[in-house]
Amino acid sequence: MKKKLPAIYRSDGPQKSVNKEAYYSFHEEEPVSFSKDELESEATVLETLDKIFNRRGYPFNVPVRIKLPGRVLDTFLAARTKTTILTLDDEVIPIASILELQIKKQ
């Protein structure tokens, strides 16, 4: 003896396809320029490195702008030796080649 099961609920409204409308958004990154208000006062490279690595907290939480011959990097510092620094982007940069090092205000 088979029992009759209840019918499955179906909406009487119009059927919508959730996946019918989709789009792909792509934008090019524009170069970011910072005003003097967004950057801390200028100091020598070694003084700025000492300030970053001798403070409380982790140095990789401090956003910096590094000016090198031919390019500018906006990154975070991971480690320091006597002659080089390592960024979180896995770049080894000689300290002697740095033209300017600035801490960006958060």
mmCIF file with all atom_site columns, N, CA and C in Angstrom, residues 17-83:
data_model
loop_
_atom_site.group_PDB
_atom_site.id
_atom_site.type_symbol
_atom_site.label_atom_id
_atom_site.label_alt_id
_atom_site.label_comp_id
_atom_site.label_asym_id
_atom_site.label_entity_id
_atom_site.label_seq_id
_atom_site.pdbx_PDB_ins_code
_atom_site.Cartn_x
_atom_site.Cartn_y
_atom_site.Cartn_z
_atom_site.occupancy
_atom_site.B_iso_or_equiv
_atom_site.pdbx_formal_charge
_atom_site.auth_seq_id
_atom_site.auth_comp_id
_atom_site.auth_asym_id
_atom_site.auth_atom_id
_atom_site.pdbx_PDB_model_num
ATOM 1   N N  . SER A 1 17 ? 16.430 33.603 -13.360 1.00 0.00 ? 17 SER A N  1
ATOM 2   C CA . SER A 1 17 ? 17.707 32.923 -13.320 1.00 0.00 ? 17 SER A CA 1
ATOM 3   C C  . SER A 1 17 ? 18.708 33.848 -12.636 1.00 0.00 ? 17 SER A C  1
ATOM 4   N N  . VAL A 1 18 ? 19.241 33.397 -11.546 1.00 0.00 ? 18 VAL A N  1
ATOM 5   C CA . VAL A 1 18 ? 20.166 34.211 -10.769 1.00 0.00 ? 18 VAL A CA 1
ATOM 6   C C  . VAL A 1 18 ? 21.460 34.439 -11.550 1.00 0.00 ? 18 VAL A C  1
ATOM 7   N N  . ASN A 1 19 ? 21.876 33.460 -12.303 1.00 0.00 ? 19 ASN A N  1
ATOM 8   C CA . ASN A 1 19 ? 23.154 33.541 -12.995 1.00 0.00 ? 19 ASN A CA 1
ATOM 9   C C  . ASN A 1 19 ? 23.061 34.168 -14.379 1.00 0.00 ? 19 ASN A C  1
ATOM 10  N N  . LYS A 1 20 ? 21.898 34.653 -14.758 1.00 0.00 ? 20 LYS A N  1
ATOM 11  C CA . LYS A 1 20 ? 21.752 35.210 -16.100 1.00 0.00 ? 20 LYS A CA 1
ATOM 12  C C  . LYS A 1 20 ? 22.563 36.484 -16.280 1.00 0.00 ? 20 LYS A C  1
ATOM 13  N N  . GLU A 1 21 ? 22.627 37.307 -15.266 1.00 0.00 ? 21 GLU A N  1
ATOM 14  C CA . GLU A 1 21 ? 23.347 38.571 -15.377 1.00 0.00 ? 21 GLU A CA 1
ATOM 15  C C  . GLU A 1 21 ? 24.651 38.476 -14.605 1.00 0.00 ? 21 GLU A C  1
ATOM 16  N N  . ALA A 1 22 ? 25.726 38.497 -15.329 1.00 0.00 ? 22 ALA A N  1
ATOM 17  C CA . ALA A 1 22 ? 27.047 38.505 -14.727 1.00 0.00 ? 22 ALA A CA 1
ATOM 18  C C  . ALA A 1 22 ? 27.923 39.402 -15.578 1.00 0.00 ? 22 ALA A C  1
ATOM 19  N N  . TYR A 1 23 ? 28.913 40.013 -14.961 1.00 0.00 ? 23 TYR A N  1
ATOM 20  C CA . TYR A 1 23 ? 29.798 40.881 -15.725 1.00 0.00 ? 23 TYR A CA 1
ATOM 21  C C  . TYR A 1 23 ? 31.209 40.732 -15.192 1.00 0.00 ? 23 TYR A C  1
ATOM 22  N N  . TYR A 1 24 ? 32.133 41.133 -16.002 1.00 0.00 ? 24 TYR A N  1
ATOM 23  C CA . TYR A 1 24 ? 33.535 41.099 -15.644 1.00 0.00 ? 24 TYR A CA 1
ATOM 24  C C  . TYR A 1 24 ? 34.028 42.527 -15.584 1.00 0.00 ? 24 TYR A C  1
ATOM 25  N N  . SER A 1 25 ? 34.576 42.901 -14.447 1.00 0.00 ? 25 SER A N  1
ATOM 26  C CA . SER A 1 25 ? 35.059 44.264 -14.268 1.00 0.00 ? 25 SER A CA 1
ATOM 27  C C  . SER A 1 25 ? 36.581 44.249 -14.246 1.00 0.00 ? 25 SER A C  1
ATOM 28  N N  . PHE A 1 26 ? 37.186 45.062 -15.078 1.00 0.00 ? 26 PHE A N  1
ATOM 29  C CA . PHE A 1 26 ? 38.632 45.166 -15.115 1.00 0.00 ? 26 PHE A CA 1
ATOM 30  C C  . PHE A 1 26 ? 38.994 46.639 -15.176 1.00 0.00 ? 26 PHE A C  1
ATOM 31  N N  . HIS A 1 27 ? 39.859 47.060 -14.315 1.00 0.00 ? 27 HIS A N  1
ATOM 32  C CA . HIS A 1 27 ? 40.326 48.439 -14.354 1.00 0.00 ? 27 HIS A CA 1
ATOM 33  C C  . HIS A 1 27 ? 41.841 48.449 -14.226 1.00 0.00 ? 27 HIS A C  1
ATOM 34  N N  . GLU A 1 28 ? 42.430 49.387 -14.868 1.00 0.00 ? 28 GLU A N  1
ATOM 35  C CA . GLU A 1 28 ? 43.869 49.512 -14.795 1.00 0.00 ? 28 GLU A CA 1
ATOM 36  C C  . GLU A 1 28 ? 44.242 50.322 -13.565 1.00 0.00 ? 28 GLU A C  1
ATOM 37  N N  . GLU A 1 29 ? 45.298 49.903 -12.929 1.00 0.00 ? 29 GLU A N  1
ATOM 38  C CA . GLU A 1 29 ? 45.759 50.647 -11.764 1.00 0.00 ? 29 GLU A CA 1
ATOM 39  C C  . GLU A 1 29 ? 46.471 51.909 -12.223 1.00 0.00 ? 29 GLU A C  1
ATOM 40  N N  . GLU A 1 30 ? 46.071 53.006 -11.638 1.00 0.00 ? 30 GLU A N  1
ATOM 41  C CA . GLU A 1 30 ? 46.704 54.278 -11.970 1.00 0.00 ? 30 GLU A CA 1
ATOM 42  C C  . GLU A 1 30 ? 47.820 54.542 -10.971 1.00 0.00 ? 30 GLU A C  1
ATOM 43  N N  . PRO A 1 31 ? 48.857 55.228 -11.393 1.00 0.00 ? 31 PRO A N  1
ATOM 44  C CA . PRO A 1 31 ? 49.921 55.546 -10.446 1.00 0.00 ? 31 PRO A CA 1
ATOM 45  C C  . PRO A 1 31 ? 49.385 56.415 -9.307  1.00 0.00 ? 31 PRO A C  1
ATOM 46  N N  . VAL A 1 32 ? 49.787 56.061 -8.123  1.00 0.00 ? 32 VAL A N  1
ATOM 47  C CA . VAL A 1 32 ? 49.327 56.785 -6.942  1.00 0.00 ? 32 VAL A CA 1
ATOM 48  C C  . VAL A 1 32 ? 50.359 57.831 -6.588  1.00 0.00 ? 32 VAL A C  1
ATOM 49  N N  . SER A 1 33 ? 49.887 59.044 -6.394  1.00 0.00 ? 33 SER A N  1
ATOM 50  C CA . SER A 1 33 ? 50.800 60.098 -5.955  1.00 0.00 ? 33 SER A CA 1
ATOM 51  C C  . SER A 1 33 ? 50.361 60.556 -4.577  1.00 0.00 ? 33 SER A C  1
ATOM 52  N N  . PHE A 1 34 ? 51.312 60.742 -3.713  1.00 0.00 ? 34 PHE A N  1
ATOM 53  C CA . PHE A 1 34 ? 51.033 61.150 -2.348  1.00 0.00 ? 34 PHE A CA 1
ATOM 54  C C  . PHE A 1 34 ? 51.483 62.579 -2.142  1.00 0.00 ? 34 PHE A C  1
ATOM 55  N N  . SER A 1 35 ? 50.664 63.314 -1.428  1.00 0.00 ? 35 SER A N  1
ATOM 56  C CA . SER A 1 35 ? 51.042 64.682 -1.105  1.00 0.00 ? 35 SER A CA 1
ATOM 57  C C  . SER A 1 35 ? 51.976 64.663 0.106   1.00 0.00 ? 35 SER A C  1
ATOM 58  N N  . LYS A 1 36 ? 52.568 65.804 0.384   1.00 0.00 ? 36 LYS A N  1
ATOM 59  C CA . LYS A 1 36 ? 53.468 65.896 1.535   1.00 0.00 ? 36 LYS A CA 1
ATOM 60  C C  . LYS A 1 36 ? 52.731 65.663 2.839   1.00 0.00 ? 36 LYS A C  1
ATOM 61  N N  . ASP A 1 37 ? 51.402 65.918 2.862   1.00 0.00 ? 37 ASP A N  1
ATOM 62  C CA . ASP A 1 37 ? 50.631 65.703 4.082   1.00 0.00 ? 37 ASP A CA 1
ATOM 63  C C  . ASP A 1 37 ? 50.515 64.221 4.413   1.00 0.00 ? 37 ASP A C  1
ATOM 64  N N  . GLU A 1 38 ? 50.517 63.360 3.389   1.00 0.00 ? 38 GLU A N  1
ATOM 65  C CA . GLU A 1 38 ? 50.368 61.933 3.603   1.00 0.00 ? 38 GLU A CA 1
ATOM 66  C C  . GLU A 1 38 ? 51.677 61.269 3.998   1.00 0.00 ? 38 GLU A C  1
ATOM 67  N N  . LEU A 1 39 ? 52.778 61.909 3.792   1.00 0.00 ? 39 LEU A N  1
ATOM 68  C CA . LEU A 1 39 ? 54.088 61.353 4.111   1.00 0.00 ? 39 LEU A CA 1
ATOM 69  C C  . LEU A 1 39 ? 54.677 62.089 5.308   1.00 0.00 ? 39 LEU A C  1
ATOM 70  N N  . GLU A 1 40 ? 55.402 61.364 6.128   1.00 0.00 ? 40 GLU A N  1
ATOM 71  C CA . GLU A 1 40 ? 56.024 61.998 7.288   1.00 0.00 ? 40 GLU A CA 1
ATOM 72  C C  . GLU A 1 40 ? 57.206 62.852 6.840   1.00 0.00 ? 40 GLU A C  1
ATOM 73  N N  . SER A 1 41 ? 57.723 63.627 7.764   1.00 0.00 ? 41 SER A N  1
ATOM 74  C CA . SER A 1 41 ? 58.822 64.517 7.431   1.00 0.00 ? 41 SER A CA 1
ATOM 75  C C  . SER A 1 41 ? 60.023 63.726 6.927   1.00 0.00 ? 41 SER A C  1
ATOM 76  N N  . GLU A 1 42 ? 60.816 64.381 6.101   1.00 0.00 ? 42 GLU A N  1
ATOM 77  C CA . GLU A 1 42 ? 61.959 63.723 5.488   1.00 0.00 ? 42 GLU A CA 1
ATOM 78  C C  . GLU A 1 42 ? 63.117 63.588 6.477   1.00 0.00 ? 42 GLU A C  1
ATOM 79  N N  . ALA A 1 43 ? 63.766 62.459 6.442   1.00 0.00 ? 43 ALA A N  1
ATOM 80  C CA . ALA A 1 43 ? 64.946 62.209 7.258   1.00 0.00 ? 43 ALA A CA 1
ATOM 81  C C  . ALA A 1 43 ? 65.891 61.371 6.395   1.00 0.00 ? 43 ALA A C  1
ATOM 82  N N  . THR A 1 44 ? 67.055 61.109 6.898   1.00 0.00 ? 44 THR A N  1
ATOM 83  C CA . THR A 1 44 ? 67.976 60.292 6.114   1.00 0.00 ? 44 THR A CA 1
ATOM 84  C C  . THR A 1 44 ? 67.476 58.851 6.075   1.00 0.00 ? 44 THR A C  1
ATOM 85  N N  . VAL A 1 45 ? 67.985 58.103 5.139   1.00 0.00 ? 45 VAL A N  1
ATOM 86  C CA . VAL A 1 45 ? 67.539 56.719 4.956   1.00 0.00 ? 45 VAL A CA 1
ATOM 87  C C  . VAL A 1 45 ? 67.843 55.876 6.193   1.00 0.00 ? 45 VAL A C  1
ATOM 88  N N  . LEU A 1 46 ? 69.036 56.011 6.723   1.00 0.00 ? 46 LEU A N  1
ATOM 89  C CA . LEU A 1 46 ? 69.413 55.214 7.900   1.00 0.00 ? 46 LEU A CA 1
ATOM 90  C C  . LEU A 1 46 ? 68.601 55.593 9.132   1.00 0.00 ? 46 LEU A C  1
ATOM 91  N N  . GLU A 1 47 ? 68.312 56.880 9.306   1.00 0.00 ? 47 GLU A N  1
ATOM 92  C CA . GLU A 1 47 ? 67.479 57.300 10.438  1.00 0.00 ? 47 GLU A CA 1
ATOM 93  C C  . GLU A 1 47 ? 66.071 56.730 10.315  1.00 0.00 ? 47 GLU A C  1
ATOM 94  N N  . THR A 1 48 ? 65.545 56.729 9.107   1.00 0.00 ? 48 THR A N  1
ATOM 95  C CA . THR A 1 48 ? 64.201 56.204 8.891   1.00 0.00 ? 48 THR A CA 1
ATOM 96  C C  . THR A 1 48 ? 64.175 54.698 9.118   1.00 0.00 ? 48 THR A C  1
ATOM 97  N N  . LEU A 1 49 ? 65.206 53.990 8.659   1.00 0.00 ? 49 LEU A N  1
ATOM 98  C CA . LEU A 1 49 ? 65.277 52.553 8.908   1.00 0.00 ? 49 LEU A CA 1
ATOM 99  C C  . LEU A 1 49 ? 65.373 52.244 10.399  1.00 0.00 ? 49 LEU A C  1
ATOM 100 N N  . ASP A 1 50 ? 66.182 53.017 11.121  1.00 0.00 ? 50 ASP A N  1
ATOM 101 C CA . ASP A 1 50 ? 66.276 52.839 12.569  1.00 0.00 ? 50 ASP A CA 1
ATOM 102 C C  . ASP A 1 50 ? 64.927 53.084 13.233  1.00 0.00 ? 50 ASP A C  1
ATOM 103 N N  . LYS A 1 51 ? 64.222 54.083 12.766  1.00 0.00 ? 51 LYS A N  1
ATOM 104 C CA . LYS A 1 51 ? 62.913 54.422 13.320  1.00 0.00 ? 51 LYS A CA 1
ATOM 105 C C  . LYS A 1 51 ? 61.920 53.274 13.100  1.00 0.00 ? 51 LYS A C  1
ATOM 106 N N  . ILE A 1 52 ? 61.970 52.649 11.930  1.00 0.00 ? 52 ILE A N  1
ATOM 107 C CA . ILE A 1 52 ? 61.038 51.566 11.612  1.00 0.00 ? 52 ILE A CA 1
ATOM 108 C C  . ILE A 1 52 ? 61.368 50.303 12.403  1.00 0.00 ? 52 ILE A C  1
ATOM 109 N N  . PHE A 1 53 ? 62.644 49.922 12.455  1.00 0.00 ? 53 PHE A N  1
ATOM 110 C CA . PHE A 1 53 ? 63.018 48.649 13.059  1.00 0.00 ? 53 PHE A CA 1
ATOM 111 C C  . PHE A 1 53 ? 63.240 48.714 14.565  1.00 0.00 ? 53 PHE A C  1
ATOM 112 N N  . ASN A 1 54 ? 63.341 49.898 15.161  1.00 0.00 ? 54 ASN A N  1
ATOM 113 C CA . ASN A 1 54 ? 63.557 50.012 16.600  1.00 0.00 ? 54 ASN A CA 1
ATOM 114 C C  . ASN A 1 54 ? 62.303 50.424 17.356  1.00 0.00 ? 54 ASN A C  1
ATOM 115 N N  . ARG A 1 55 ? 61.184 50.447 16.720  1.00 0.00 ? 55 ARG A N  1
ATOM 116 C CA . ARG A 1 55 ? 59.947 50.840 17.395  1.00 0.00 ? 55 ARG A CA 1
ATOM 117 C C  . ARG A 1 55 ? 59.219 49.602 17.896  1.00 0.00 ? 55 ARG A C  1
ATOM 118 N N  . ARG A 1 56 ? 58.199 49.832 18.703  1.00 0.00 ? 56 ARG A N  1
ATOM 119 C CA . ARG A 1 56 ? 57.368 48.730 19.172  1.00 0.00 ? 56 ARG A CA 1
ATOM 120 C C  . ARG A 1 56 ? 56.520 48.227 18.019  1.00 0.00 ? 56 ARG A C  1
ATOM 121 N N  . GLY A 1 57 ? 56.287 46.968 17.983  1.00 0.00 ? 57 GLY A N  1
ATOM 122 C CA . GLY A 1 57 ? 55.477 46.390 16.920  1.00 0.00 ? 57 GLY A CA 1
ATOM 123 C C  . GLY A 1 57 ? 56.344 45.817 15.824  1.00 0.00 ? 57 GLY A C  1
ATOM 124 N N  . TYR A 1 58 ? 55.683 45.402 14.779  1.00 0.00 ? 58 TYR A N  1
ATOM 125 C CA . TYR A 1 58 ? 56.376 44.743 13.680  1.00 0.00 ? 58 TYR A CA 1
ATOM 126 C C  . TYR A 1 58 ? 56.680 45.728 12.563  1.00 0.00 ? 58 TYR A C  1
ATOM 127 N N  . PRO A 1 59 ? 57.854 45.601 11.929  1.00 0.00 ? 59 PRO A N  1
ATOM 128 C CA . PRO A 1 59 ? 58.192 46.537 10.852  1.00 0.00 ? 59 PRO A CA 1
ATOM 129 C C  . PRO A 1 59 ? 57.349 46.326 9.596   1.00 0.00 ? 59 PRO A C  1
ATOM 130 N N  . PHE A 1 60 ? 56.803 45.122 9.402   1.00 0.00 ? 60 PHE A N  1
ATOM 131 C CA . PHE A 1 60 ? 56.022 44.892 8.190   1.00 0.00 ? 60 PHE A CA 1
ATOM 132 C C  . PHE A 1 60 ? 54.622 45.487 8.273   1.00 0.00 ? 60 PHE A C  1
ATOM 133 N N  . ASN A 1 61 ? 54.271 46.119 9.371   1.00 0.00 ? 61 ASN A N  1
ATOM 134 C CA . ASN A 1 61 ? 53.001 46.829 9.481   1.00 0.00 ? 61 ASN A CA 1
ATOM 135 C C  . ASN A 1 61 ? 53.130 48.301 9.116   1.00 0.00 ? 61 ASN A C  1
ATOM 136 N N  . VAL A 1 62 ? 54.335 48.748 8.803   1.00 0.00 ? 62 VAL A N  1
ATOM 137 C CA . VAL A 1 62 ? 54.582 50.157 8.506   1.00 0.00 ? 62 VAL A CA 1
ATOM 138 C C  . VAL A 1 62 ? 54.675 50.345 6.991   1.00 0.00 ? 62 VAL A C  1
ATOM 139 N N  . PRO A 1 63 ? 53.730 51.084 6.388   1.00 0.00 ? 63 PRO A N  1
ATOM 140 C CA . PRO A 1 63 ? 53.827 51.322 4.940   1.00 0.00 ? 63 PRO A CA 1
ATOM 141 C C  . PRO A 1 63 ? 54.920 52.345 4.635   1.00 0.00 ? 63 PRO A C  1
ATOM 142 N N  . VAL A 1 64 ? 55.741 52.045 3.639   1.00 0.00 ? 64 VAL A N  1
ATOM 143 C CA . VAL A 1 64 ? 56.839 52.938 3.262   1.00 0.00 ? 64 VAL A CA 1
ATOM 144 C C  . VAL A 1 64 ? 56.820 53.192 1.767   1.00 0.00 ? 64 VAL A C  1
ATOM 145 N N  . ARG A 1 65 ? 57.479 54.281 1.384   1.00 0.00 ? 65 ARG A N  1
ATOM 146 C CA . ARG A 1 65 ? 57.694 54.616 -0.025  1.00 0.00 ? 65 ARG A CA 1
ATOM 147 C C  . ARG A 1 65 ? 59.203 54.698 -0.207  1.00 0.00 ? 65 ARG A C  1
ATOM 148 N N  . ILE A 1 66 ? 59.707 53.893 -1.133  1.00 0.00 ? 66 ILE A N  1
ATOM 149 C CA . ILE A 1 66 ? 61.140 53.822 -1.403  1.00 0.00 ? 66 ILE A CA 1
ATOM 150 C C  . ILE A 1 66 ? 61.381 54.368 -2.799  1.00 0.00 ? 66 ILE A C  1
ATOM 151 N N  . LYS A 1 67 ? 62.219 55.417 -2.881  1.00 0.00 ? 67 LYS A N  1
ATOM 152 C CA . LYS A 1 67 ? 62.588 55.971 -4.185  1.00 0.00 ? 67 LYS A CA 1
ATOM 153 C C  . LYS A 1 67 ? 63.959 55.433 -4.564  1.00 0.00 ? 67 LYS A C  1
ATOM 154 N N  . LEU A 1 68 ? 63.977 54.745 -5.703  1.00 0.00 ? 68 LEU A N  1
ATOM 155 C CA . LEU A 1 68 ? 65.208 54.191 -6.253  1.00 0.00 ? 68 LEU A CA 1
ATOM 156 C C  . LEU A 1 68 ? 65.477 54.858 -7.588  1.00 0.00 ? 68 LEU A C  1
ATOM 157 N N  . PRO A 1 69 ? 66.677 54.735 -8.122  1.00 0.00 ? 69 PRO A N  1
ATOM 158 C CA . PRO A 1 69 ? 66.917 55.297 -9.449  1.00 0.00 ? 69 PRO A CA 1
ATOM 159 C C  . PRO A 1 69 ? 66.022 54.617 -10.497 1.00 0.00 ? 69 PRO A C  1
ATOM 160 N N  . GLY A 1 70 ? 65.118 55.366 -11.063 1.00 0.00 ? 70 GLY A N  1
ATOM 161 C CA . GLY A 1 70 ? 64.254 54.853 -12.120 1.00 0.00 ? 70 GLY A CA 1
ATOM 162 C C  . GLY A 1 70 ? 62.906 54.318 -11.693 1.00 0.00 ? 70 GLY A C  1
ATOM 163 N N  . ARG A 1 71 ? 62.643 54.171 -10.395 1.00 0.00 ? 71 ARG A N  1
ATOM 164 C CA . ARG A 1 71 ? 61.337 53.655 -9.967  1.00 0.00 ? 71 ARG A CA 1
ATOM 165 C C  . ARG A 1 71 ? 61.043 54.034 -8.528  1.00 0.00 ? 71 ARG A C  1
ATOM 166 N N  . VAL A 1 72 ? 59.775 53.914 -8.185  1.00 0.00 ? 72 VAL A N  1
ATOM 167 C CA . VAL A 1 72 ? 59.302 54.200 -6.829  1.00 0.00 ? 72 VAL A CA 1
ATOM 168 C C  . VAL A 1 72 ? 58.500 52.996 -6.356  1.00 0.00 ? 72 VAL A C  1
ATOM 169 N N  . LEU A 1 73 ? 58.778 52.519 -5.151  1.00 0.00 ? 73 LEU A N  1
ATOM 170 C CA . LEU A 1 73 ? 58.071 51.378 -4.582  1.00 0.00 ? 73 LEU A CA 1
ATOM 171 C C  . LEU A 1 73 ? 57.226 51.821 -3.398  1.00 0.00 ? 73 LEU A C  1
ATOM 172 N N  . ASP A 1 74 ? 55.982 51.395 -3.361  1.00 0.00 ? 74 ASP A N  1
ATOM 173 C CA . ASP A 1 74 ? 55.138 51.553 -2.188  1.00 0.00 ? 74 ASP A CA 1
ATOM 174 C C  . ASP A 1 74 ? 54.946 50.159 -1.617  1.00 0.00 ? 74 ASP A C  1
ATOM 175 N N  . THR A 1 75 ? 55.582 49.875 -0.482  1.00 0.00 ? 75 THR A N  1
ATOM 176 C CA . THR A 1 75 ? 55.634 48.516 0.030   1.00 0.00 ? 75 THR A CA 1
ATOM 177 C C  . THR A 1 75 ? 55.771 48.526 1.544   1.00 0.00 ? 75 THR A C  1
ATOM 178 N N  . PHE A 1 76 ? 56.070 47.363 2.093   1.00 0.00 ? 76 PHE A N  1
ATOM 179 C CA . PHE A 1 76 ? 56.326 47.184 3.518   1.00 0.00 ? 76 PHE A CA 1
ATOM 180 C C  . PHE A 1 76 ? 57.676 46.486 3.663   1.00 0.00 ? 76 PHE A C  1
ATOM 181 N N  . LEU A 1 77 ? 58.399 46.780 4.733   1.00 0.00 ? 77 LEU A N  1
ATOM 182 C CA . LEU A 1 77 ? 59.717 46.190 4.951   1.00 0.00 ? 77 LEU A CA 1
ATOM 183 C C  . LEU A 1 77 ? 59.595 44.938 5.810   1.00 0.00 ? 77 LEU A C  1
ATOM 184 N N  . ALA A 1 78 ? 60.353 43.912 5.464   1.00 0.00 ? 78 ALA A N  1
ATOM 185 C CA . ALA A 1 78 ? 60.295 42.662 6.207   1.00 0.00 ? 78 ALA A CA 1
ATOM 186 C C  . ALA A 1 78 ? 61.526 42.468 7.091   1.00 0.00 ? 78 ALA A C  1
ATOM 187 N N  . ALA A 1 79 ? 62.724 42.762 6.559   1.00 0.00 ? 79 ALA A N  1
ATOM 188 C CA . ALA A 1 79 ? 63.955 42.526 7.316   1.00 0.00 ? 79 ALA A CA 1
ATOM 189 C C  . ALA A 1 79 ? 65.018 43.508 6.873   1.00 0.00 ? 79 ALA A C  1
ATOM 190 N N  . ARG A 1 80 ? 66.082 43.588 7.698   1.00 0.00 ? 80 ARG A N  1
ATOM 191 C CA . ARG A 1 80 ? 67.173 44.515 7.414   1.00 0.00 ? 80 ARG A CA 1
ATOM 192 C C  . ARG A 1 80 ? 68.495 43.882 7.819   1.00 0.00 ? 80 ARG A C  1
ATOM 193 N N  . THR A 1 81 ? 69.514 44.080 6.973   1.00 0.00 ? 81 THR A N  1
ATOM 194 C CA . THR A 1 81 ? 70.884 43.745 7.335   1.00 0.00 ? 81 THR A CA 1
ATOM 195 C C  . THR A 1 81 ? 71.670 45.044 7.316   1.00 0.00 ? 81 THR A C  1
ATOM 196 N N  . LYS A 1 82 ? 72.979 44.962 7.446   1.00 0.00 ? 82 LYS A N  1
ATOM 197 C CA . LYS A 1 82 ? 73.779 46.187 7.431   1.00 0.00 ? 82 LYS A CA 1
ATOM 198 C C  . LYS A 1 82 ? 73.766 46.870 6.074   1.00 0.00 ? 82 LYS A C  1
ATOM 199 N N  . THR A 1 83 ? 73.657 46.090 5.003   1.00 0.00 ? 83 THR A N  1
ATOM 200 C CA . THR A 1 83 ? 73.768 46.668 3.661   1.00 0.00 ? 83 THR A CA 1
ATOM 201 C C  . THR A 1 83 ? 72.504 46.566 2.822   1.00 0.00 ? 83 THR A C  1
#
